[in-house]
Amino acid sequence: MHEVTSKSHWHEPAGGKKAGFGDFKKQKTPYDEFMDSEGIPCFRGMGFKRAHDLPLEPWKRTGGRGTYVQLYGTETKWGCYVVEVPGAGALNPEKHMYEEVFLVVEGRGSTEVWMEGDTKRHTFEWQKGSMFSIPMNTMHRIVNASSQPALLMAGTTAPNVLNMINNVDAVFNNPFKFTDRFSSADDFYKYKDDVEPDPVRGLAMRRTNFIPDVINCDLPLDNRRSPGWRRVEPFMTNNQFYYWIGQHEMGRYSKAHAHTSAAVLICLTGKGYTYTWPEKNGVTPWQDGKGDEVRRVDYEYSGMVTAAPGGARWYHQHFAASQAPLRLTAWFGPFNPGRDPGPPGEKHTDYTGRDIPEGGTAIPYWMEDPHLRKEYEERLKAAGVENRMRAEYYDKNYKGPLPTE
Ligand SMILES: [Fe+2]
């Protein structure tokens, strides 16, 4: 740490040396300082098995108990926390200049949302598996309808905003009204299940500010990650915060693909595990003696894993390993895949949904490290789960779309 004191002098480097310390520690960002000031823990790591197991501490500002979560690779990209709403209680009303989406992990209750100064309030009820968005800077209050504690997980753009303006008061005490993100229309929090193509990649998108049950909701066929893969991206309250809900069939696993950090997966159904490794280590890391650099997280409902823990591109691959489909929601903050660097209008491809021989970053099953298939077969056998990976998937000479039955 460099301290500016009257005793600290800067000298030009002598003898052709380079200026500066060379090695130094990453500094806390304004958002890191803000999390510290909140008096609750912050979980940092690759991921965890269940949100229920995270240590929570009393959280004065919200009136609940909570913890921040900052998985590796998401630092400065977007924020996350888990909050417990006391039984038969409520969180304190608040507004803030950042986006906030919620996933209800456990419990049932309701949320009130209103524009400060307005008498009309939206009130909608939620249960385990509900997702909803709070429009930027609208007042909101989260109420627990049961006598048991409720557990909610939130994704925010708080780091993005705080790190730019570095003033907490300007974030929590700002009079600006986003009339483009909020409306008093009666159906504002009514679930809309129509599907349309998203404007960037043409994938299935739902414009809805509320989803009653992401654990059981209908998902359109996508096929990009694994045969039979289903997926939808909800578009809520004109947010920049990007996320999707997807599902691998029981007895199958995704192809690995690579991209830079931001994405975090949260498990909604089934049990599974994720491998992630730096793209520079190649497509067969075990075979090439780099297996010790591969990271793994096992999870079940409400568990989380980071897709790309380092800054560069990392491969990541997800395995459905129980008697249920592996349903996941992936959160990216404002880093949707249409936002890779490059000028507007430049040709861009769906490279994570395209195999390496076709110019993408997805490793076709026939090209992957044999360790993965072998281990998966053993795992399913031990769990008594039918293996639905077909021989064609591993056949280099098989032409055409992979069979999904
Ligand atoms: Fe990914």
XYZ file of C-alpha atoms and ligand atoms in Angstrom:
406
model
C 0.000 0.000 0.000
C 1.389 3.385 -0.985
C 0.914 6.078 1.597
C 0.997 9.750 0.760
C 2.845 11.406 3.606
C 5.321 14.235 3.821
C 8.023 11.588 4.281
C 7.184 9.706 1.096
C 9.069 10.825 -1.981
C 8.892 9.635 -5.543
C 12.131 9.116 -7.422
C 12.642 8.536 -11.105
C 13.944 5.026 -11.782
C 17.703 4.841 -12.193
C 19.769 2.791 -14.612
C 17.015 1.938 -17.111
C 14.764 0.360 -14.452
C 10.987 0.633 -14.706
C 8.966 2.932 -12.447
C 6.571 1.635 -9.833
C 6.444 -1.327 -7.425
C 6.035 -3.968 -10.125
C 4.049 -6.275 -7.835
C 1.266 -4.783 -5.779
C -1.972 -5.847 -4.140
C -5.383 -5.300 -5.666
C -7.043 -2.349 -4.008
C -10.503 -2.326 -2.494
C -12.975 -0.660 -4.818
C -15.577 1.805 -3.517
C -18.041 -1.113 -3.645
C -15.692 -3.298 -1.556
C -15.446 -0.485 1.011
C -19.233 -0.191 0.980
C -19.669 -3.943 1.616
C -17.193 -3.697 4.524
C -19.181 -0.819 5.999
C -22.386 -2.880 6.029
C -21.230 -5.140 8.856
C -22.106 -8.430 7.157
C -19.746 -11.056 5.724
C -18.800 -11.377 2.072
C -18.367 -14.862 0.614
C -15.559 -14.989 -1.934
C -14.662 -18.145 -3.803
C -15.408 -20.414 -6.763
C -18.909 -21.178 -5.517
C -20.805 -23.098 -2.861
C -23.094 -26.105 -2.551
C -26.180 -24.416 -1.037
C -27.093 -20.829 -0.207
C -28.694 -22.127 2.998
C -25.248 -22.906 4.417
C -23.813 -19.393 4.072
C -23.199 -17.675 7.416
C -25.556 -14.712 7.799
C -25.173 -11.777 10.147
C -27.629 -9.101 11.289
C -27.845 -6.433 8.610
C -28.854 -3.110 10.064
C -29.605 -1.265 6.814
C -32.041 -3.888 5.502
C -33.478 -5.133 8.806
C -32.733 -8.778 7.931
C -29.696 -11.028 8.184
C -27.419 -11.382 5.208
C -24.164 -11.937 3.441
C -22.662 -10.492 0.312
C -21.431 -12.936 -2.323
C -18.641 -12.054 -4.726
C -17.558 -15.119 -6.654
C -14.141 -15.035 -8.325
C -14.259 -13.267 -11.664
C -17.346 -11.175 -10.849
C -15.410 -8.471 -8.989
C -16.319 -5.052 -10.445
C -18.771 -6.761 -12.832
C -21.902 -7.027 -10.664
C -23.014 -7.528 -7.075
C -24.805 -10.278 -5.213
C -26.144 -10.925 -1.745
C -28.294 -13.380 0.173
C -30.784 -11.974 2.660
C -33.027 -13.632 5.223
C -36.326 -11.896 5.929
C -37.400 -12.580 9.523
C -40.496 -14.732 10.067
C -43.670 -12.592 10.024
C -41.389 -9.602 9.439
C -40.266 -7.349 6.616
C -37.136 -5.696 5.276
C -36.848 -1.934 5.572
C -38.218 0.034 2.611
C -35.452 1.451 0.400
C -34.606 2.789 -3.021
C -31.251 2.851 -4.797
C -29.631 3.883 -8.053
C -28.828 0.348 -9.094
C -30.761 -2.516 -10.605
C -31.814 -5.408 -8.418
C -33.260 -8.793 -9.382
C -34.404 -11.307 -6.776
C -34.659 -15.074 -6.667
C -36.708 -16.476 -3.785
C -34.738 -19.434 -2.424
C -37.129 -20.333 0.397
C -40.347 -18.941 1.820
C -43.350 -16.974 0.699
C -44.325 -13.365 1.011
C -45.004 -10.241 -0.959
C -43.203 -7.219 -2.342
C -44.496 -3.679 -2.498
C -43.054 -1.353 -5.144
C -43.872 2.294 -5.619
C -42.506 5.554 -6.934
C -41.578 7.819 -4.045
C -44.383 10.319 -3.439
C -47.021 8.190 -5.178
C -49.923 6.784 -3.171
C -50.420 3.796 -5.473
C -48.322 0.705 -4.696
C -47.808 -2.468 -6.672
C -48.095 -5.502 -4.429
C -47.365 -9.002 -5.678
C -46.948 -12.323 -3.925
C -43.949 -14.605 -4.247
C -42.982 -18.111 -3.241
C -39.965 -20.421 -3.504
C -38.655 -20.090 -7.079
C -40.150 -16.683 -7.840
C -37.997 -14.104 -9.613
C -38.715 -10.417 -9.886
C -36.999 -7.118 -10.589
C -37.090 -3.828 -8.702
C -37.003 -0.923 -11.174
C -34.021 1.346 -10.582
C -34.583 3.844 -7.748
C -38.174 2.837 -6.969
C -39.176 2.361 -3.335
C -39.685 -1.277 -2.368
C -40.445 -3.326 0.699
C -40.126 -7.097 1.044
C -42.616 -8.723 3.417
C -42.509 -12.286 4.764
C -45.993 -13.854 4.852
C -45.030 -16.865 6.940
C -43.731 -17.334 10.464
C -40.605 -19.047 9.079
C -37.659 -16.989 7.782
C -37.574 -16.419 4.000
C -34.302 -16.588 2.053
C -33.776 -14.434 -1.027
C -30.821 -14.051 -3.372
C -30.274 -10.770 -5.202
C -28.179 -9.699 -8.171
C -27.390 -6.012 -8.525
C -25.491 -3.436 -10.552
C -24.405 -1.732 -7.303
C -20.638 -2.219 -7.969
C -20.942 -0.722 -11.434
C -22.659 2.417 -10.118
C -20.705 2.837 -6.873
C -17.344 2.291 -8.503
C -18.095 5.031 -11.023
C -19.512 7.727 -8.755
C -17.966 6.692 -5.400
C -20.675 8.260 -3.253
C -23.024 6.056 -1.191
C -25.450 8.866 -0.418
C -25.916 9.631 -4.117
C -26.900 5.979 -4.610
C -29.397 5.669 -1.733
C -30.704 9.216 -1.556
C -31.272 10.339 -5.104
C -34.572 11.910 -6.252
C -34.364 10.894 -9.922
C -37.420 8.999 -11.188
C -36.938 6.411 -13.936
C -40.293 6.698 -15.661
C -38.868 4.561 -18.481
C -38.430 1.611 -16.105
C -41.552 1.853 -13.969
C -45.250 2.123 -14.672
C -48.298 2.141 -12.444
C -50.203 -0.090 -14.904
C -52.085 -2.833 -13.083
C -50.344 -5.602 -15.034
C -46.796 -4.332 -14.290
C -46.038 -7.373 -12.113
C -48.276 -9.810 -13.952
C -46.389 -12.800 -15.397
C -46.172 -12.655 -19.189
C -45.048 -15.964 -20.697
C -44.971 -14.960 -24.394
C -41.647 -15.704 -26.078
C -39.946 -13.451 -28.642
C -36.433 -13.424 -30.151
C -33.944 -11.359 -28.171
C -32.700 -8.433 -30.289
C -28.996 -9.414 -30.148
C -28.728 -13.155 -30.794
C -32.292 -14.154 -31.639
C -32.612 -16.483 -28.639
C -35.859 -16.997 -26.718
C -36.724 -14.007 -24.521
C -39.634 -13.207 -22.209
C -40.563 -9.618 -21.350
C -41.909 -9.918 -17.836
C -41.117 -8.186 -14.546
C -42.131 -11.210 -12.495
C -41.875 -14.982 -12.874
C -43.901 -16.892 -10.267
C -41.854 -20.099 -10.420
C -38.563 -20.459 -12.313
C -38.187 -24.003 -10.923
C -41.201 -25.251 -12.876
C -41.835 -22.678 -15.604
C -41.921 -23.733 -19.229
C -38.590 -23.359 -21.089
C -38.323 -23.290 -24.899
C -35.962 -25.689 -26.681
C -32.514 -24.213 -27.403
C -30.131 -27.148 -28.112
C -27.019 -24.953 -28.032
C -25.333 -26.309 -24.901
C -26.423 -29.942 -24.898
C -28.938 -32.004 -26.880
C -32.374 -31.077 -25.524
C -31.066 -27.991 -23.681
C -33.896 -25.545 -22.940
C -33.465 -21.854 -22.235
C -35.154 -18.477 -21.926
C -33.794 -15.050 -21.070
C -36.214 -12.893 -19.096
C -36.129 -9.175 -19.830
C -37.256 -7.262 -16.748
C -37.985 -3.564 -16.043
C -35.756 -2.366 -18.914
C -32.725 -3.658 -17.014
C -29.188 -3.871 -18.289
C -28.754 -6.816 -15.879
C -28.712 -9.903 -18.082
C -29.655 -13.410 -17.116
C -31.161 -16.605 -18.410
C -32.829 -19.749 -17.119
C -31.813 -23.029 -18.734
C -32.037 -26.758 -18.298
C -29.919 -29.780 -19.204
C -31.831 -33.011 -19.504
C -31.418 -35.658 -16.844
C -28.430 -37.897 -17.594
C -26.678 -35.357 -19.828
C -23.995 -32.731 -19.557
C -23.153 -29.562 -21.430
C -20.317 -29.118 -23.835
C -17.557 -26.957 -22.389
C -17.283 -23.483 -23.844
C -15.085 -20.489 -23.093
C -15.623 -16.803 -22.493
C -14.406 -14.103 -20.098
C -15.729 -13.601 -16.579
C -19.105 -12.257 -15.380
C -21.356 -15.337 -15.586
C -22.399 -17.155 -12.421
C -24.708 -20.159 -12.375
C -27.270 -20.842 -9.676
C -28.756 -24.329 -9.437
C -32.563 -24.519 -9.507
C -33.231 -28.261 -9.836
C -31.201 -31.453 -9.610
C -27.672 -31.915 -8.363
C -24.599 -31.337 -10.441
C -21.051 -30.201 -10.752
C -19.084 -27.775 -12.874
C -15.526 -27.905 -14.142
C -13.762 -24.727 -15.184
C -10.213 -24.206 -16.488
C -8.283 -21.506 -18.359
C -8.679 -21.642 -22.141
C -4.878 -21.489 -22.491
C -4.706 -24.944 -20.870
C -6.427 -26.411 -23.919
C -9.336 -28.757 -24.525
C -7.886 -31.859 -22.819
C -6.321 -30.576 -19.562
C -6.178 -33.957 -17.758
C -4.605 -35.700 -20.730
C -2.064 -32.904 -20.964
C -1.024 -33.097 -17.307
C -2.839 -29.912 -16.300
C -5.656 -31.555 -14.380
C -4.507 -29.915 -11.158
C -5.359 -26.508 -12.649
C -8.985 -27.499 -13.275
C -11.397 -26.200 -10.647
C -14.577 -27.996 -9.594
C -17.681 -27.062 -7.606
C -20.466 -29.505 -6.646
C -23.886 -28.057 -5.952
C -27.569 -28.666 -5.507
C -30.586 -26.386 -5.216
C -29.461 -22.772 -4.521
C -25.757 -23.591 -4.999
C -23.656 -21.218 -7.071
C -20.592 -21.512 -9.280
C -18.587 -18.990 -11.253
C -18.125 -19.835 -14.944
C -14.841 -17.985 -15.493
C -13.013 -17.181 -12.243
C -10.058 -15.458 -13.902
C -10.168 -12.400 -16.110
C -9.287 -14.230 -19.337
C -11.415 -16.809 -21.119
C -12.095 -19.986 -19.154
C -13.798 -23.151 -20.293
C -16.695 -24.299 -18.139
C -18.788 -27.430 -18.324
C -21.846 -28.464 -16.304
C -22.954 -31.996 -15.417
C -26.479 -33.140 -14.474
C -25.724 -35.857 -11.927
C -28.967 -36.788 -10.193
C -32.412 -38.202 -10.920
C -33.626 -34.827 -12.229
C -32.881 -32.330 -14.971
C -30.188 -29.775 -14.108
C -31.977 -26.442 -14.211
C -29.791 -23.363 -13.780
C -30.126 -19.635 -13.866
C -27.051 -17.732 -15.056
C -26.507 -14.133 -14.000
C -24.156 -11.774 -15.848
C -24.829 -8.269 -14.524
C -24.784 -5.760 -17.400
C -22.356 -7.914 -19.433
C -24.589 -9.590 -21.950
C -22.824 -11.556 -24.688
C -23.584 -8.856 -27.272
C -21.268 -6.549 -25.349
C -17.883 -8.013 -26.150
C -15.411 -5.290 -27.181
C -15.573 -4.123 -30.797
C -17.238 -1.313 -32.747
C -21.014 -1.301 -33.360
C -21.982 -3.130 -36.529
C -18.912 -5.380 -36.543
C -19.798 -8.981 -37.334
C -20.182 -11.027 -34.184
C -20.978 -14.697 -33.818
C -22.676 -16.817 -31.181
C -19.235 -18.255 -30.450
C -20.142 -19.965 -27.186
C -22.925 -21.829 -28.977
C -20.685 -22.953 -31.847
C -18.165 -25.817 -31.832
C -14.432 -25.132 -32.139
C -14.164 -26.657 -35.661
C -16.885 -24.195 -36.759
C -15.050 -21.192 -35.284
C -16.676 -21.137 -31.839
C -15.356 -21.982 -28.364
C -17.579 -24.999 -27.592
C -15.652 -28.269 -27.296
C -17.604 -30.969 -29.135
C -18.023 -34.126 -27.043
C -15.753 -36.100 -29.361
C -12.954 -33.612 -28.811
C -13.199 -33.362 -25.021
C -10.907 -34.918 -22.426
C -11.876 -38.617 -22.055
C -11.642 -38.220 -18.279
C -14.930 -36.295 -18.293
C -17.010 -39.007 -19.961
C -15.497 -41.788 -17.883
C -16.061 -39.973 -14.620
C -19.620 -39.021 -15.592
C -20.502 -42.614 -16.497
C -19.209 -43.807 -13.127
C -21.006 -41.075 -11.234
C -24.384 -41.829 -12.863
C -23.933 -45.546 -12.369
C -23.265 -45.065 -8.666
C -26.304 -42.777 -8.388
C -28.547 -45.186 -10.345
C -29.310 -42.540 -12.978
C -29.800 -43.445 -16.644
C -26.969 -42.116 -18.800
C -28.537 -40.308 -21.762
C -25.288 -39.355 -23.522
C -25.512 -41.210 -26.845
C -22.673 -42.830 -28.767
C -23.257 -40.408 -31.679
C -22.223 -37.489 -29.449
C -18.712 -38.913 -29.232
C -18.442 -39.868 -32.903
C -16.177 -37.463 -34.760
C -17.629 -38.574 -38.092
C -21.275 -38.157 -37.129
C -22.804 -35.439 -39.302
C -25.818 -33.236 -38.609
C -27.580 -32.110 -35.421
C -27.096 -34.366 -32.386
C -30.152 -36.499 -31.608
C -32.104 -35.166 -28.605
C -34.187 -38.248 -27.712
Fe -20.683 -19.753 -20.333
